[in-house]
mmCIF file of C-alpha atoms in Angstrom:
data_model
loop_
_atom_site.group_PDB
_atom_site.id
_atom_site.type_symbol
_atom_site.label_atom_id
_atom_site.label_comp_id
_atom_site.label_asym_id
_atom_site.label_seq_id
_atom_site.Cartn_x
_atom_site.Cartn_y
_atom_site.Cartn_z
ATOM 1 C CA MET A 1 128.202 -9.413 137.800
ATOM 2 C CA ILE A 2 128.566 -11.769 134.870
ATOM 3 C CA GLN A 3 125.365 -13.366 133.573
ATOM 4 C CA ARG A 4 125.936 -15.981 130.913
ATOM 5 C CA PHE A 5 123.965 -18.625 129.084
ATOM 6 C CA ILE A 6 125.458 -22.100 129.175
ATOM 7 C CA GLU A 7 123.988 -24.145 126.353
ATOM 8 C CA LEU A 8 123.605 -27.818 127.113
ATOM 9 C CA GLY A 9 122.142 -28.711 123.734
ATOM 10 C CA GLU A 10 118.735 -28.686 122.116
ATOM 11 C CA GLY A 11 116.762 -30.635 124.692
ATOM 12 C CA TYR A 12 117.034 -34.238 123.568
ATOM 13 C CA SER A 13 119.096 -36.247 126.062
ATOM 14 C CA ASP A 14 120.592 -33.071 127.534
ATOM 15 C CA ILE A 15 117.239 -32.316 129.193
ATOM 16 C CA TYR A 16 118.294 -34.931 131.754
ATOM 17 C CA GLU A 17 121.465 -32.956 132.451
ATOM 18 C CA LEU A 18 119.383 -29.797 132.915
ATOM 19 C CA ILE A 19 117.176 -31.643 135.414
ATOM 20 C CA GLU A 20 120.221 -33.042 137.220
ATOM 21 C CA LEU A 21 121.831 -29.585 137.400
ATOM 22 C CA THR A 22 118.605 -28.275 138.900
ATOM 23 C CA ASN A 23 118.495 -31.073 141.479
ATOM 24 C CA ALA A 24 122.145 -30.606 142.418
ATOM 25 C CA ASN A 25 121.767 -26.832 142.746
ATOM 26 C CA GLN A 26 118.295 -26.613 144.269
ATOM 27 C CA HIS A 27 119.622 -24.268 146.980
ATOM 28 C CA ARG A 28 120.621 -21.798 144.223
ATOM 29 C CA LEU A 29 117.526 -22.173 142.021
ATOM 30 C CA VAL A 30 115.921 -18.809 141.188
ATOM 31 C CA HIS A 31 113.773 -19.271 138.070
ATOM 32 C CA MET A 32 112.700 -21.883 135.565
ATOM 33 C CA LEU A 33 111.661 -20.582 132.151
ATOM 34 C CA ALA A 34 110.076 -21.828 128.955
ATOM 35 C CA LEU A 35 110.941 -19.593 125.984
ATOM 36 C CA HIS A 36 108.596 -20.244 123.083
ATOM 37 C CA THR A 37 109.450 -19.468 119.463
ATOM 38 C CA LYS A 38 108.685 -20.511 115.900
ATOM 39 C CA ILE A 39 111.266 -21.808 113.404
ATOM 40 C CA ASP A 40 110.265 -22.964 109.904
ATOM 41 C CA ASN A 41 106.602 -23.223 110.947
ATOM 42 C CA LYS A 42 107.541 -25.410 113.936
ATOM 43 C CA GLU A 43 106.495 -24.297 117.410
ATOM 44 C CA LEU A 44 109.522 -24.893 119.655
ATOM 45 C CA THR A 45 110.517 -24.237 123.249
ATOM 46 C CA SER A 46 113.801 -23.554 125.001
ATOM 47 C CA LEU A 47 114.017 -24.549 128.653
ATOM 48 C CA VAL A 48 116.093 -22.384 130.993
ATOM 49 C CA VAL A 49 117.206 -22.740 134.601
ATOM 50 C CA ILE A 50 118.522 -19.594 136.301
ATOM 51 C CA LEU A 51 120.676 -20.003 139.402
ATOM 52 C CA LYS A 52 121.729 -17.462 142.032
ATOM 53 C CA PRO A 53 125.084 -15.780 141.402
ATOM 54 C CA THR A 54 128.155 -17.389 142.919
ATOM 55 C CA ASP A 55 129.726 -15.759 145.948
ATOM 56 C CA PRO A 56 132.518 -14.914 145.531
ATOM 57 C CA GLY A 57 132.802 -14.272 141.833
ATOM 58 C CA LYS A 58 129.342 -12.884 141.030
ATOM 59 C CA PHE A 59 128.806 -15.314 138.130
ATOM 60 C CA GLN A 60 125.162 -16.105 137.369
ATOM 61 C CA PRO A 61 124.652 -19.117 135.084
ATOM 62 C CA LEU A 62 121.605 -19.546 132.881
ATOM 63 C CA TYR A 63 121.506 -23.153 131.712
ATOM 64 C CA ILE A 64 119.553 -23.632 128.484
ATOM 65 C CA CYS A 65 118.336 -26.411 126.214
ATOM 66 C CA ARG A 66 117.802 -24.322 123.086
ATOM 67 C CA GLU A 67 114.872 -24.679 120.686
ATOM 68 C CA GLY A 68 114.731 -28.455 120.527
ATOM 69 C CA ILE A 69 111.610 -29.245 122.506
ATOM 70 C CA PRO A 70 108.164 -29.043 120.901
ATOM 71 C CA ASN A 71 106.027 -26.280 122.376
ATOM 72 C CA PRO A 72 103.828 -28.165 124.867
ATOM 73 C CA HIS A 73 100.817 -25.976 124.052
ATOM 74 C CA PHE A 74 100.842 -27.396 120.520
ATOM 75 C CA LEU A 75 102.333 -30.844 121.102
ATOM 76 C CA PRO A 76 102.454 -32.236 124.660
ATOM 77 C CA ASN A 77 105.680 -34.141 125.306
ATOM 78 C CA LYS A 78 107.500 -36.069 128.022
ATOM 79 C CA ARG A 79 110.564 -33.821 128.045
ATOM 80 C CA TYR A 80 108.506 -30.773 128.991
ATOM 81 C CA ASP A 81 106.582 -32.875 131.528
ATOM 82 C CA LEU A 82 109.897 -33.734 133.249
ATOM 83 C CA PHE A 83 110.699 -30.028 133.481
ATOM 84 C CA VAL A 84 107.262 -29.360 135.014
ATOM 85 C CA GLU A 85 107.757 -32.194 137.528
ATOM 86 C CA THR A 86 111.095 -30.678 138.568
ATOM 87 C CA ALA A 87 109.540 -27.223 138.956
ATOM 88 C CA ASN A 88 106.761 -28.684 141.109
ATOM 89 C CA LYS A 89 109.312 -30.559 143.216
ATOM 90 C CA TYR A 90 110.929 -27.236 144.194
ATOM 91 C CA SER A 91 107.698 -25.189 144.308
ATOM 92 C CA LYS A 92 108.692 -23.093 141.297
ATOM 93 C CA GLN A 93 106.419 -21.689 138.631
ATOM 94 C CA ILE A 94 107.624 -22.046 135.047
ATOM 95 C CA SER A 95 107.587 -18.570 133.544
ATOM 96 C CA GLU A 96 106.706 -18.589 129.863
ATOM 97 C CA LEU A 97 107.803 -15.966 127.347
ATOM 98 C CA SER A 98 107.565 -15.693 123.562
ATOM 99 C CA VAL A 99 110.881 -14.742 121.981
ATOM 100 C CA LYS A 100 112.462 -14.404 118.547
ATOM 101 C CA PRO A 101 114.236 -17.516 117.217
ATOM 102 C CA SER A 102 118.019 -17.775 117.383
ATOM 103 C CA THR A 103 118.117 -18.327 113.618
ATOM 104 C CA ILE A 104 117.494 -14.641 112.867
ATOM 105 C CA PHE A 105 120.681 -13.584 114.684
ATOM 106 C CA TYR A 106 124.001 -13.511 112.889
ATOM 107 C CA GLU A 107 125.828 -14.979 115.899
ATOM 108 C CA ARG A 108 124.646 -17.057 118.829
ATOM 109 C CA ASP A 109 126.168 -14.547 121.275
ATOM 110 C CA LEU A 110 123.866 -11.846 119.874
ATOM 111 C CA TYR A 111 120.883 -14.095 120.508
ATOM 112 C CA TYR A 112 121.928 -14.626 124.103
ATOM 113 C CA GLN A 113 122.458 -10.873 124.591
ATOM 114 C CA TYR A 114 118.926 -10.341 123.270
ATOM 115 C CA LEU A 115 117.559 -12.884 125.767
ATOM 116 C CA ILE A 116 119.494 -11.365 128.679
ATOM 117 C CA GLY A 117 117.992 -7.974 127.804
ATOM 118 C CA ILE A 118 114.480 -9.435 127.835
ATOM 119 C CA LEU A 119 115.096 -11.247 131.112
ATOM 120 C CA ARG A 120 116.447 -8.097 132.770
ATOM 121 C CA LEU A 121 113.499 -6.013 131.557
ATOM 122 C CA ASN A 122 111.116 -8.596 133.012
ATOM 123 C CA HIS A 123 113.090 -8.759 136.295
ATOM 124 C CA TYR A 124 114.139 -12.384 135.946
ATOM 125 C CA LEU A 125 117.760 -11.223 136.135
ATOM 126 C CA LEU A 126 119.305 -8.693 138.449
ATOM 127 C CA PRO A 127 120.669 -5.512 136.897
ATOM 128 C CA LEU A 128 124.435 -5.371 136.471
ATOM 129 C CA GLN A 129 126.187 -3.979 139.535
#
């Protein structure tokens, strides 16, 4: 199985694309995540939507708006509220995790490998088969 992050942007206007992808793929929706981090003394959140793997092909997409949304626990905001509304619409809980920022990784791919490891350990992703 291939599990890969697909970055839509940092959560400005691309949050609407993340919501639309969720609506269009509601039958494949597995998890909705909020990954909290701190960059330059700013509390930020990445929003992630995890879909079921394709069949055939065994490709599992993880759509992400990376580190561009203020952490709603420090600064409530409309973009996060839209994500919550979408989760409620499909009876999903938003799982929240604290993670390291992408800025400490030499390459973006290393950051995404780190996140996949965390998500597997916490059983948000299936083990490779």
